[in-house]
Coordinates of C-alpha atoms in Angstrom, one line a residue:
X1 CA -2.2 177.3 57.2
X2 CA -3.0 175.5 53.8
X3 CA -5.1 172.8 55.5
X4 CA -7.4 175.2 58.1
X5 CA -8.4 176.9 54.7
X6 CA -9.0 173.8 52.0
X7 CA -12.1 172.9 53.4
X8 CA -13.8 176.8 52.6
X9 CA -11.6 177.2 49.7
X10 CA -13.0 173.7 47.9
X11 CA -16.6 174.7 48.3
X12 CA -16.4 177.4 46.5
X13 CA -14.1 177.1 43.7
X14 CA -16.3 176.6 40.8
X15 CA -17.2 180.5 40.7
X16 CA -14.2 182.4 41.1
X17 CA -16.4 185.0 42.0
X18 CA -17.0 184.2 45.3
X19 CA -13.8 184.6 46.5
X20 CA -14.5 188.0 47.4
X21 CA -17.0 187.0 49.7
X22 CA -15.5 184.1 51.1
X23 CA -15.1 183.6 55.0
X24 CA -16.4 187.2 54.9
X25 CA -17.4 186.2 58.8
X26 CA -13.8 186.3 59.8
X27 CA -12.4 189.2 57.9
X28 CA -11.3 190.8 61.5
X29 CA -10.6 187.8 63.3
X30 CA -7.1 187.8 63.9
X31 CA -6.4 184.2 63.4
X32 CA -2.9 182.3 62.2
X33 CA -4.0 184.5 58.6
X34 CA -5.1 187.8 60.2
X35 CA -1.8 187.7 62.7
X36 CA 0.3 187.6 59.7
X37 CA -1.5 190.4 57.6
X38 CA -1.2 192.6 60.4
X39 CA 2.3 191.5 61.5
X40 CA 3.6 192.7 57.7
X41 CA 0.8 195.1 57.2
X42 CA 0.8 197.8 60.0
X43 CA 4.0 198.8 59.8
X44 CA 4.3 198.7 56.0
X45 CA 1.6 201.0 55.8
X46 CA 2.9 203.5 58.4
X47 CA 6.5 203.2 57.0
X48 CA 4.3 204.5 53.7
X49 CA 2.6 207.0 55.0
X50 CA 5.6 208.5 56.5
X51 CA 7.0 210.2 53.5
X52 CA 3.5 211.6 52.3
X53 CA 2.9 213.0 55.7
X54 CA 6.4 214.6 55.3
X55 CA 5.9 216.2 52.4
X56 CA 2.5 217.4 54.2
X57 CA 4.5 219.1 56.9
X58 CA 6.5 220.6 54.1
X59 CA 3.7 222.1 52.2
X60 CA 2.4 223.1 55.4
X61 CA 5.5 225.1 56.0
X62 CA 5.6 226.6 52.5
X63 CA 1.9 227.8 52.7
X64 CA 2.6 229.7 55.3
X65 CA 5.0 231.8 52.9
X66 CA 3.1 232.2 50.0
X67 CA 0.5 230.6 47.6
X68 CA 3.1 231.2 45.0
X69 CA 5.5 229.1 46.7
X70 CA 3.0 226.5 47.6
X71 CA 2.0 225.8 44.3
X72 CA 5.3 225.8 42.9
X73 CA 6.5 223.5 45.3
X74 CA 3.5 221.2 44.8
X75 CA 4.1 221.4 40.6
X76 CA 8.3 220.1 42.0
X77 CA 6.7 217.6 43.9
X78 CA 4.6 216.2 41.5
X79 CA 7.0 216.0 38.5
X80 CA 9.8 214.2 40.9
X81 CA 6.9 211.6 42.0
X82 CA 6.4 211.4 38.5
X83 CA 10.3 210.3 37.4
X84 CA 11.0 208.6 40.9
X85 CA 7.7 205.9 41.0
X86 CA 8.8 205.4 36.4
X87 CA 12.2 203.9 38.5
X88 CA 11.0 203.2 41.7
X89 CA 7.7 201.2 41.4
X90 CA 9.0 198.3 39.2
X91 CA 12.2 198.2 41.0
X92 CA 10.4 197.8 44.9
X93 CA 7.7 195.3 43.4
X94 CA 9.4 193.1 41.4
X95 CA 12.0 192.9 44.4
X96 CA 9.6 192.0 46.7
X97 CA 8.3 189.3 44.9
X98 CA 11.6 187.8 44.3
X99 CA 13.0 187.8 47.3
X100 CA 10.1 186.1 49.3
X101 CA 9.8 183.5 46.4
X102 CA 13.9 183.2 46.9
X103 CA 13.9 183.1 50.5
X104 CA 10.5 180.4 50.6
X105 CA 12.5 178.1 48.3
X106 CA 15.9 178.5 50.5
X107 CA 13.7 178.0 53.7
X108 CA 12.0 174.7 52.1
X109 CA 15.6 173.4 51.0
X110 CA 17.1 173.9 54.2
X111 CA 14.4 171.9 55.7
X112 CA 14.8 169.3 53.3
X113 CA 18.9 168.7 53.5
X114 CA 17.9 169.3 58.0
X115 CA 16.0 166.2 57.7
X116 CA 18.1 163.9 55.9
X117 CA 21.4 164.7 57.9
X118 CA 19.5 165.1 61.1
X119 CA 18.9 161.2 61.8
X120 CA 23.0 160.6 61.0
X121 CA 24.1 163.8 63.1
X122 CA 24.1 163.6 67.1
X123 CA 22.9 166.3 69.6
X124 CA 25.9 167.9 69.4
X125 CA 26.8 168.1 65.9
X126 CA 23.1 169.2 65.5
X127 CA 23.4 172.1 68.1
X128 CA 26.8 172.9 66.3
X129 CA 25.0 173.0 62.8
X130 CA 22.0 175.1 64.4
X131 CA 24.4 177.4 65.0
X132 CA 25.6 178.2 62.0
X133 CA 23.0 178.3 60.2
X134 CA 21.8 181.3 62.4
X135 CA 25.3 182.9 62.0
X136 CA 25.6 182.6 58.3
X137 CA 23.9 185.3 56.2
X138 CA 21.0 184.8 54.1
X139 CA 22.3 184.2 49.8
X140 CA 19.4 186.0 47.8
X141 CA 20.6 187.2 44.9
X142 CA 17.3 189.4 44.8
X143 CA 18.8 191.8 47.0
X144 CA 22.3 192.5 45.5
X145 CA 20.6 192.8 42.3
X146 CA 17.9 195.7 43.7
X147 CA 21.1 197.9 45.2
X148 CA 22.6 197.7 41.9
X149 CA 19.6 198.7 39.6
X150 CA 19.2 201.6 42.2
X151 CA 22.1 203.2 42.7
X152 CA 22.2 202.9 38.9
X153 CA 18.7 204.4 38.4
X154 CA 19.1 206.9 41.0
X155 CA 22.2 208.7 39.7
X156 CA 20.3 209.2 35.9
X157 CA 17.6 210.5 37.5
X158 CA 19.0 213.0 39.8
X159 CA 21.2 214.6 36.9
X160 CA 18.0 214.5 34.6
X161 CA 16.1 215.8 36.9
X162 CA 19.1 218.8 37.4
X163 CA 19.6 219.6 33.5
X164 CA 16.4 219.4 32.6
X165 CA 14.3 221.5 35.2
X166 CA 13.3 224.5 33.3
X167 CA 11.5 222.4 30.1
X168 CA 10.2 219.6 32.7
X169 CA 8.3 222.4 34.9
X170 CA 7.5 224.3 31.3
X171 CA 5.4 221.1 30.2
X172 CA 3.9 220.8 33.4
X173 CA 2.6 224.2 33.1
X174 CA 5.3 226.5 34.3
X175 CA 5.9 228.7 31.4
X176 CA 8.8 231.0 31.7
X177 CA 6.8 234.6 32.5
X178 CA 5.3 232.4 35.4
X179 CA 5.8 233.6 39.2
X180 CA 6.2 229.8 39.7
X181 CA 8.8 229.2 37.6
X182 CA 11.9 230.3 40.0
X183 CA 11.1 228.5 43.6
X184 CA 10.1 225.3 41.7
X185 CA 13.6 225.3 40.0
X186 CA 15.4 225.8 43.2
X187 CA 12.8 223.1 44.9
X188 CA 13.5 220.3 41.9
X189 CA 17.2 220.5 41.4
X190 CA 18.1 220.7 45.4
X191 CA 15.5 217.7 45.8
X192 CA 16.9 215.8 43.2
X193 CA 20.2 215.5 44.6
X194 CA 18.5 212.8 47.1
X195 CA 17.1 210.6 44.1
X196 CA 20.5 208.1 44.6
X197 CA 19.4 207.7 48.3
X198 CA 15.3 207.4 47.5
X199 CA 16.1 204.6 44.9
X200 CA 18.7 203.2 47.3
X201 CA 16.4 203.3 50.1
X202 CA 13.2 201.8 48.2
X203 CA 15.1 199.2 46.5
X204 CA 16.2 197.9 50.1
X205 CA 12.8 198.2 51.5
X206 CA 11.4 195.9 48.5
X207 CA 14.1 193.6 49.9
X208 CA 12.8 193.7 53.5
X209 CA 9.4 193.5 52.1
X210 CA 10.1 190.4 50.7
X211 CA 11.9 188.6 53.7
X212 CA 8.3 189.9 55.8
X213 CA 10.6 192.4 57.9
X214 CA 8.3 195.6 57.6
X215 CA 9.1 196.8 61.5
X216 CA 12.7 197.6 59.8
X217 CA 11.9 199.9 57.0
X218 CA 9.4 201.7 59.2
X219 CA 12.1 202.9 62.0
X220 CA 14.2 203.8 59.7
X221 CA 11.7 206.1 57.5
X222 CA 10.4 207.4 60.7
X223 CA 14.1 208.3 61.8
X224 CA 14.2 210.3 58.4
X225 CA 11.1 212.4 58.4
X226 CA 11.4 213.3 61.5
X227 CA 14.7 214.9 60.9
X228 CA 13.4 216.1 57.8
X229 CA 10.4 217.8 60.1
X230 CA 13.0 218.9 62.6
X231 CA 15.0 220.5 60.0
X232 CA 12.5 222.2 57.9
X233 CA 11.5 225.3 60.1
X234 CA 15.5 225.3 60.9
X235 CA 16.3 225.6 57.5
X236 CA 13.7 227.6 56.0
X237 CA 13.3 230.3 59.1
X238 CA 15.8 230.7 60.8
X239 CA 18.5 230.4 57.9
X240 CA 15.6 232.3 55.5
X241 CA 16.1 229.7 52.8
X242 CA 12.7 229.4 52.1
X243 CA 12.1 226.7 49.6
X244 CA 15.3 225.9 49.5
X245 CA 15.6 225.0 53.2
X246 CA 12.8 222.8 52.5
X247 CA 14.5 220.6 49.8
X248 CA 17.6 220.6 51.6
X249 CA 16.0 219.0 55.0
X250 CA 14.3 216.5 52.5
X251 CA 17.7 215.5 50.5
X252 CA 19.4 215.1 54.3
X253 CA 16.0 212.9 55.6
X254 CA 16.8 210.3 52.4
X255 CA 20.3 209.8 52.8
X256 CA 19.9 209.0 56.8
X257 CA 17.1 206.7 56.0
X258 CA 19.8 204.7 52.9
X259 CA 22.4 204.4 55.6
X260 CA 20.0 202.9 58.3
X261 CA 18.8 200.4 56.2
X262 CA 21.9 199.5 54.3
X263 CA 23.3 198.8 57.8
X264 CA 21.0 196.7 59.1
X265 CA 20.3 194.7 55.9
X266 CA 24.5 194.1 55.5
X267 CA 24.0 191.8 58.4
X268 CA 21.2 189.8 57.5
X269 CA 22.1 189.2 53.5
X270 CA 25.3 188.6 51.8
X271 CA 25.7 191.3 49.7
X272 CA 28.6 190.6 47.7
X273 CA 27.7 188.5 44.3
X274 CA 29.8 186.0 43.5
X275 CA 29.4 186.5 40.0
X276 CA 27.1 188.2 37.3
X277 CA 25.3 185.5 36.6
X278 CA 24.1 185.0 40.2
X279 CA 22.5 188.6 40.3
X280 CA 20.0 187.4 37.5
X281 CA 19.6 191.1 35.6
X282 CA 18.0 189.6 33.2
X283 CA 15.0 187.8 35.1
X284 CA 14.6 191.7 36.8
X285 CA 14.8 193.9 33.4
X286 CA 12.5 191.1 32.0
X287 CA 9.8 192.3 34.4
X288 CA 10.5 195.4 35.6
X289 CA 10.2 196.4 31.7
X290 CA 6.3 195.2 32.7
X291 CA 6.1 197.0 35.3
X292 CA 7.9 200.4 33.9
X293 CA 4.9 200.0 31.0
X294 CA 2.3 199.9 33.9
X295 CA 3.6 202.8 35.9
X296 CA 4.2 205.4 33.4
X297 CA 0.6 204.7 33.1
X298 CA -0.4 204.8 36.3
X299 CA 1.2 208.1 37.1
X300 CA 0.9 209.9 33.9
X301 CA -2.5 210.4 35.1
X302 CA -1.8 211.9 38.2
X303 CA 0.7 214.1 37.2
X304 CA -1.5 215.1 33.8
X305 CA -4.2 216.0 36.5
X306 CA -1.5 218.5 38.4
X307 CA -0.2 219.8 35.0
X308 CA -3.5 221.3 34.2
X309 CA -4.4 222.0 37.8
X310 CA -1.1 224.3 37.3
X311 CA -2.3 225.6 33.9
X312 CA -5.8 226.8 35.8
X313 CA -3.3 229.1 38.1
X314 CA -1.4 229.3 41.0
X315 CA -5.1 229.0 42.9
X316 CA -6.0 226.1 41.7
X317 CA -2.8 224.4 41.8
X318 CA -2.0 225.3 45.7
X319 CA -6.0 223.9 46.3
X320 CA -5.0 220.8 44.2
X321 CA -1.8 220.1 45.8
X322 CA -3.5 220.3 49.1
X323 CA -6.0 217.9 48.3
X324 CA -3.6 215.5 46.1
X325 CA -1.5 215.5 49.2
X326 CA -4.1 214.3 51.5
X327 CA -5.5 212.1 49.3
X328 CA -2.3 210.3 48.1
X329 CA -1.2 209.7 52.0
X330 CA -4.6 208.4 53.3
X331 CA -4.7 206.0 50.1
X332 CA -1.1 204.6 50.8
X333 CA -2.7 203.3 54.2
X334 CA -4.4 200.5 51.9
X335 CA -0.4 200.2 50.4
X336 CA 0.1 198.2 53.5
X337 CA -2.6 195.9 52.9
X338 CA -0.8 195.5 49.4
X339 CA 2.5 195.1 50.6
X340 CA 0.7 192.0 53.2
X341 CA -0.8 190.6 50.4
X342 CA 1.9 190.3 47.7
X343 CA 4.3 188.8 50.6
X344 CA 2.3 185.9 51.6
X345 CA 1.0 185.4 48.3
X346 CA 4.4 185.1 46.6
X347 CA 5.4 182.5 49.5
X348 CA 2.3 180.9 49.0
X349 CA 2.5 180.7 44.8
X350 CA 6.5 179.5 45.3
X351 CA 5.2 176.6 47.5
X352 CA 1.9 175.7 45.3
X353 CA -0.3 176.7 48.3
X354 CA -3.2 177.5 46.4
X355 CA -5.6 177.1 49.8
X356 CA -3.5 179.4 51.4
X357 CA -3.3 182.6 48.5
X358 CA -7.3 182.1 48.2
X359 CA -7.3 182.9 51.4
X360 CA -4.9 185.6 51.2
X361 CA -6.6 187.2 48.6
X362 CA -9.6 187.4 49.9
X363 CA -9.3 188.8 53.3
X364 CA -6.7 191.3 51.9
X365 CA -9.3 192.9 49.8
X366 CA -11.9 192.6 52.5
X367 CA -9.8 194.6 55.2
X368 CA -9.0 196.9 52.4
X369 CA -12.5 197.6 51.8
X370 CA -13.2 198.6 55.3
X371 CA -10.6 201.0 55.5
X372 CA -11.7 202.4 52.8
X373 CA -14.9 203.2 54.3
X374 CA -13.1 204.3 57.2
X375 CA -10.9 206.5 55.7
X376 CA -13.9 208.1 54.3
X377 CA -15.8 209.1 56.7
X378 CA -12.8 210.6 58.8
X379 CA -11.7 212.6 55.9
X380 CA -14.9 214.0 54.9
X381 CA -15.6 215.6 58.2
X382 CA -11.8 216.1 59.6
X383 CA -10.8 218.1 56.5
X384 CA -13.2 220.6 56.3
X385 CA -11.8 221.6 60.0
X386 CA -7.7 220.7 59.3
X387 CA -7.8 222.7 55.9
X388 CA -6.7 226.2 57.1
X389 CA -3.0 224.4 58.5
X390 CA -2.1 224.2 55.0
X391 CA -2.9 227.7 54.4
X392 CA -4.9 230.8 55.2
X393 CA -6.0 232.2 51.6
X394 CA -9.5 232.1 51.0
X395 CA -10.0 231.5 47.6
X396 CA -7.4 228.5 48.2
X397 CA -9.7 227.4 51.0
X398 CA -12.3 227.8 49.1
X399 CA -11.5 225.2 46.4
X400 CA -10.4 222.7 48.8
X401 CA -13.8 222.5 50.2
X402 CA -14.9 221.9 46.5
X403 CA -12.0 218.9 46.1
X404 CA -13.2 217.4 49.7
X405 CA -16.0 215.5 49.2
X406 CA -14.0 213.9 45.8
X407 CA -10.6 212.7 48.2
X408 CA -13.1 211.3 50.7
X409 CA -15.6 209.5 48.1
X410 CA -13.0 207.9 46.7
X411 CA -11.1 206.1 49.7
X412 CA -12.9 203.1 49.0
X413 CA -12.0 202.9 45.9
X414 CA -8.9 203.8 46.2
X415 CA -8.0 200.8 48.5
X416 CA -9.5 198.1 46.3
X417 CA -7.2 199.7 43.8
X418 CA -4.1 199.9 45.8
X419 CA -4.7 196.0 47.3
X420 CA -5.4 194.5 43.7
X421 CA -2.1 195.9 42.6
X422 CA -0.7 193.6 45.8
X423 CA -2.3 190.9 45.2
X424 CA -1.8 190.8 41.8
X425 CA 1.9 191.3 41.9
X426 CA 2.3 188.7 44.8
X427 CA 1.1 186.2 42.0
X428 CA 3.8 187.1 39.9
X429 CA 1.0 188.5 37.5
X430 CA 3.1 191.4 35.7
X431 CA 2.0 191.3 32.2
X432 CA -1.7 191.4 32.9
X433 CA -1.0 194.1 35.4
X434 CA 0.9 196.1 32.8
X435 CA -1.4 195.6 29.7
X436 CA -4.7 196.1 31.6
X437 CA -3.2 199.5 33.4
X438 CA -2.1 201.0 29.7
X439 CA -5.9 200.5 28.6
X440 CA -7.2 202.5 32.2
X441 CA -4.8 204.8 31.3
X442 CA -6.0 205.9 27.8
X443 CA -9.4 206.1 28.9
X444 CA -8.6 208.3 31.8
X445 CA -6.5 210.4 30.3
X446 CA -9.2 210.8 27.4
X447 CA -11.4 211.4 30.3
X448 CA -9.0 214.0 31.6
X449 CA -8.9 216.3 28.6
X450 CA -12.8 216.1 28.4
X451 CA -13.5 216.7 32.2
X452 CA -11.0 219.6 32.9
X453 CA -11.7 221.5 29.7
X454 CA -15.4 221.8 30.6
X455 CA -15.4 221.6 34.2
X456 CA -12.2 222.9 35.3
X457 CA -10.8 222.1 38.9
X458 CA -14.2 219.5 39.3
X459 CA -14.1 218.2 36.4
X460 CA -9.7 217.2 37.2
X461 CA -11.6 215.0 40.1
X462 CA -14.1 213.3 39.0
X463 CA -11.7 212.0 36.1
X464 CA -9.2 211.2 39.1
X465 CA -12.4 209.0 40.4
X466 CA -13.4 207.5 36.9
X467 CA -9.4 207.1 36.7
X468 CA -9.1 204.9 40.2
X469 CA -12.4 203.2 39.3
X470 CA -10.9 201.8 36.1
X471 CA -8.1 200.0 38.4
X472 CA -10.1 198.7 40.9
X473 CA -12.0 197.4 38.5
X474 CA -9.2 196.0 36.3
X475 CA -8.3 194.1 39.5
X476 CA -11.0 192.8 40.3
X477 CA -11.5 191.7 36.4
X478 CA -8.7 189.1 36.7
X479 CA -9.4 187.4 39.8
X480 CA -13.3 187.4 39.3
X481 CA -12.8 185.6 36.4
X482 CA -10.4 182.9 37.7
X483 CA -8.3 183.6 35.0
X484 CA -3.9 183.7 34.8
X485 CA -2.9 182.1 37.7
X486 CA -5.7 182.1 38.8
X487 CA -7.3 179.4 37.5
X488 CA -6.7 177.0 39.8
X489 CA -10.1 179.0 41.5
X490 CA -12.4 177.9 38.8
X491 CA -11.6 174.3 39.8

């Protein structure tokens, strides 16, 4: 792949810059590159989308019992997105990383020691040695290392998440005379008995990630959610457990989606370490500290957005959940992209293939801005039409009209953001990515206060818009640049 790239790549790597534009001819041409974006890409971004949409069928289900309910719910969902992606995000990127950097550099020594025994081995010995090699299970010590820090992670988050309910939900707006308050309690602390299965399950799809086996995670999250949306109505109708029946469906999807994965990755990977020293806790808590700094302030946004969308009123709060909903599950699309991206750039970076993570880079971000567009224009005319399935209210249909044009505006952006984060990762980039997000965050959040005081449920979108700008633009920053390890573009 390296060499059908050099020739483009050497032109043009005085000006960093132009890496966005390069080979912009061929951004949908589904060469030796393209095969492999979409190969990884497509089903990472369904397997992504899977979960969102879930939790769309269960605020679909929950409007139609009350706005009360709806906007309690979306206040439980928020705050557990908010603890889960503090664990989850460092833990699933950094594990990607590793493992395809792991498995490139066991792939490249394997071919080595083949080539020196193969010319003192005969055709049989060879066949016999073939063999094994496809019998014997793949030693990444990545992947032992992610179950661990999961499991670990997700029991201290479930029982936090249990104990501490009533003051969580009280600083997100949920005071204690508030109709709210109830139904999100029972929502958070039956939901939160899953977190050991969502870390679990995460961890293990970073792990997939990184070996390029994205088919995997997405049958398996499929198989979930759609027990989860099988369940729901069960649950929450016919045994009148209202929101209740909806956590419990949720909790049951996660644990069937852990056990599918755990038994198919047990016979790819050797799970057992031999030893502590082989898991390599440090090199992960090293990094993941990074990225735990970057995504307490990449969420703290979002979830400062629904706190004061819950402190407008239950209203506002069922309108914003709504449109966060939508606009979180249409934005994970570009998540695939991301997930692509960091893949064949860490495989690329492990081997020194600079030719090949140019190229990478650059049609990523180029597909991802297309879908952006895309995902635009289908939102801003399809929501207008699909609002009233969430709910029949009219002043809660009302404000989603208001939030429409904002989630659809801001696909573009949205997927630059989402694909920088990728690409950024896949070049093991960690401490830019954590130091540059902790600046966007104090400007939005500065933003935030200013916006929703004076403009209320607009003014909460337009600083989620100046708030995804910032990232896309931090992004695109570091590689325009050609600076970090990416300096090898400046030539």
């Amino acid at each position: 792949m390296a060499e059908k790239y050099s020739m483009t790549f050497s032109e043009n790597r005085s000006i960093p810059l132009f890496i966005f534009f390069k080979d912009i001819r061929l951004v949908l041409k589904l060469d030796e590159l393209g095969l492999e974006i979409a190969r990884i890409a497509l089903p990472a971004a369904l397997a992504l989308t899977a979960d969102p949409i879930a939790s769309l069928v269960d605020t679909i289900f929950i409007g139609q019992i009350g706005p009360i309910e709806l906007a309690a719910v979306g206040v439980s969902i928020a705050l557990f997105n908010q603890v889960s992606r503090i664990a989850i995000f460092p833990l699933v990127s950094v594990t990607t990383s590793f493992v395809a950097e792991e498995d490139t550099c066991t792939k490249v020594s394997s071919d080595s020691e083949s080539l020196e025994n193969g010319s003192t081995l005969d055709s049989e010995d060879k066949i016999f040695e073939i063999a094994k090699m496809e019998q014997d299970k793949k030693h990444i010590p990545s992947a032992s290392s992610a179950l661990i820090i999961g499991g670990i992670l997700g029991l201290i988050q479930a029982l936090f998440l249990i104990f501490a309910a009533k003051p969580l939900l009280g600083f997100m707006g949920v005071k204690s005379d508030s109709q709210m308050l109830y139904p999100a309690q029972q929502y958070l602390k039956l939901r939160s008995l899953g977190a050991p299965a969502v870390l679990l399950s995460l961890a293990m799809q970073g792990v997939f990630r990184g070996l390029k086996d994205t088919k995997t995670p997405l049958y398996a999250t499929v198989a979930g959610d759609l027990t989860n949306i099988v369940l729901d109505p069960i649950f929450m109708f016919v045994f009148k457990l209202g929101v209740r029946g909806a956590a419990i469906s949720h909790v049951i999807s996660q644990y069937l989606i852990s056990l599918i994965l755990f038994w198919r990755l047990k016979e790819q990977v050797d799970l057992i370490p031999p030893s502590l020293k082989y898991l390599q806790f440090g090199r992960f808590l090293r990094n993941g500290l990074l990225l735990l700094m970057r995504v307490i302030a990449v969420t703290f946004c979002v979830t400062l957005a629904a706190s004061m969308a819950a402190r407008l009123g239950s209203t506002q709060m069922a309108a914003f959940q709504v449109c966060l909903q939508v606009w979180l599950a249409t934005s994970l699309l570009a998540d695939g992209l991301a997930v692509a991206g960091q893949a064949i750039l860490a495989s690329a970076f492990a081997r020194n293939d600079h030719s090949c993570a140019a190229s990478t880079a650059c049609r990523v971000l180029q597909l991802g801005l297309i879908l952006g567009l895309v995902l635009a224009m289908i939102l801003g005319f399809g929501l207008h039409f699909g609002a009233r399935i969430f709910t029949k209210d009219v002043d809660v249909l009302h404000l989603i009209g208001v939030g429409i044009p904002f989630v659809a505006a801001s696909q573009p952006i949205n997927a630059l953001a989402f694909v920088f984060d990728g690409v950024n990762f896949g070049a093991s980039d960690f401490a830019y990515s954590a130091y540059s997000m902790v600046m966007v965050a104090i400007l939005s959040i500065i933003v935030l206060f200013i916006l929703s005081s004076t403009s209320g449920f607009v003014g909460i979108w337009i600083a989620l818009t100046i708030y995804m700008s910032l990232r896309a633009f931090a992004g695109f920053w570091r590689i325009g640049t050609g600076t970090g390890p990416w300096e090898f573009l400046r030539g």
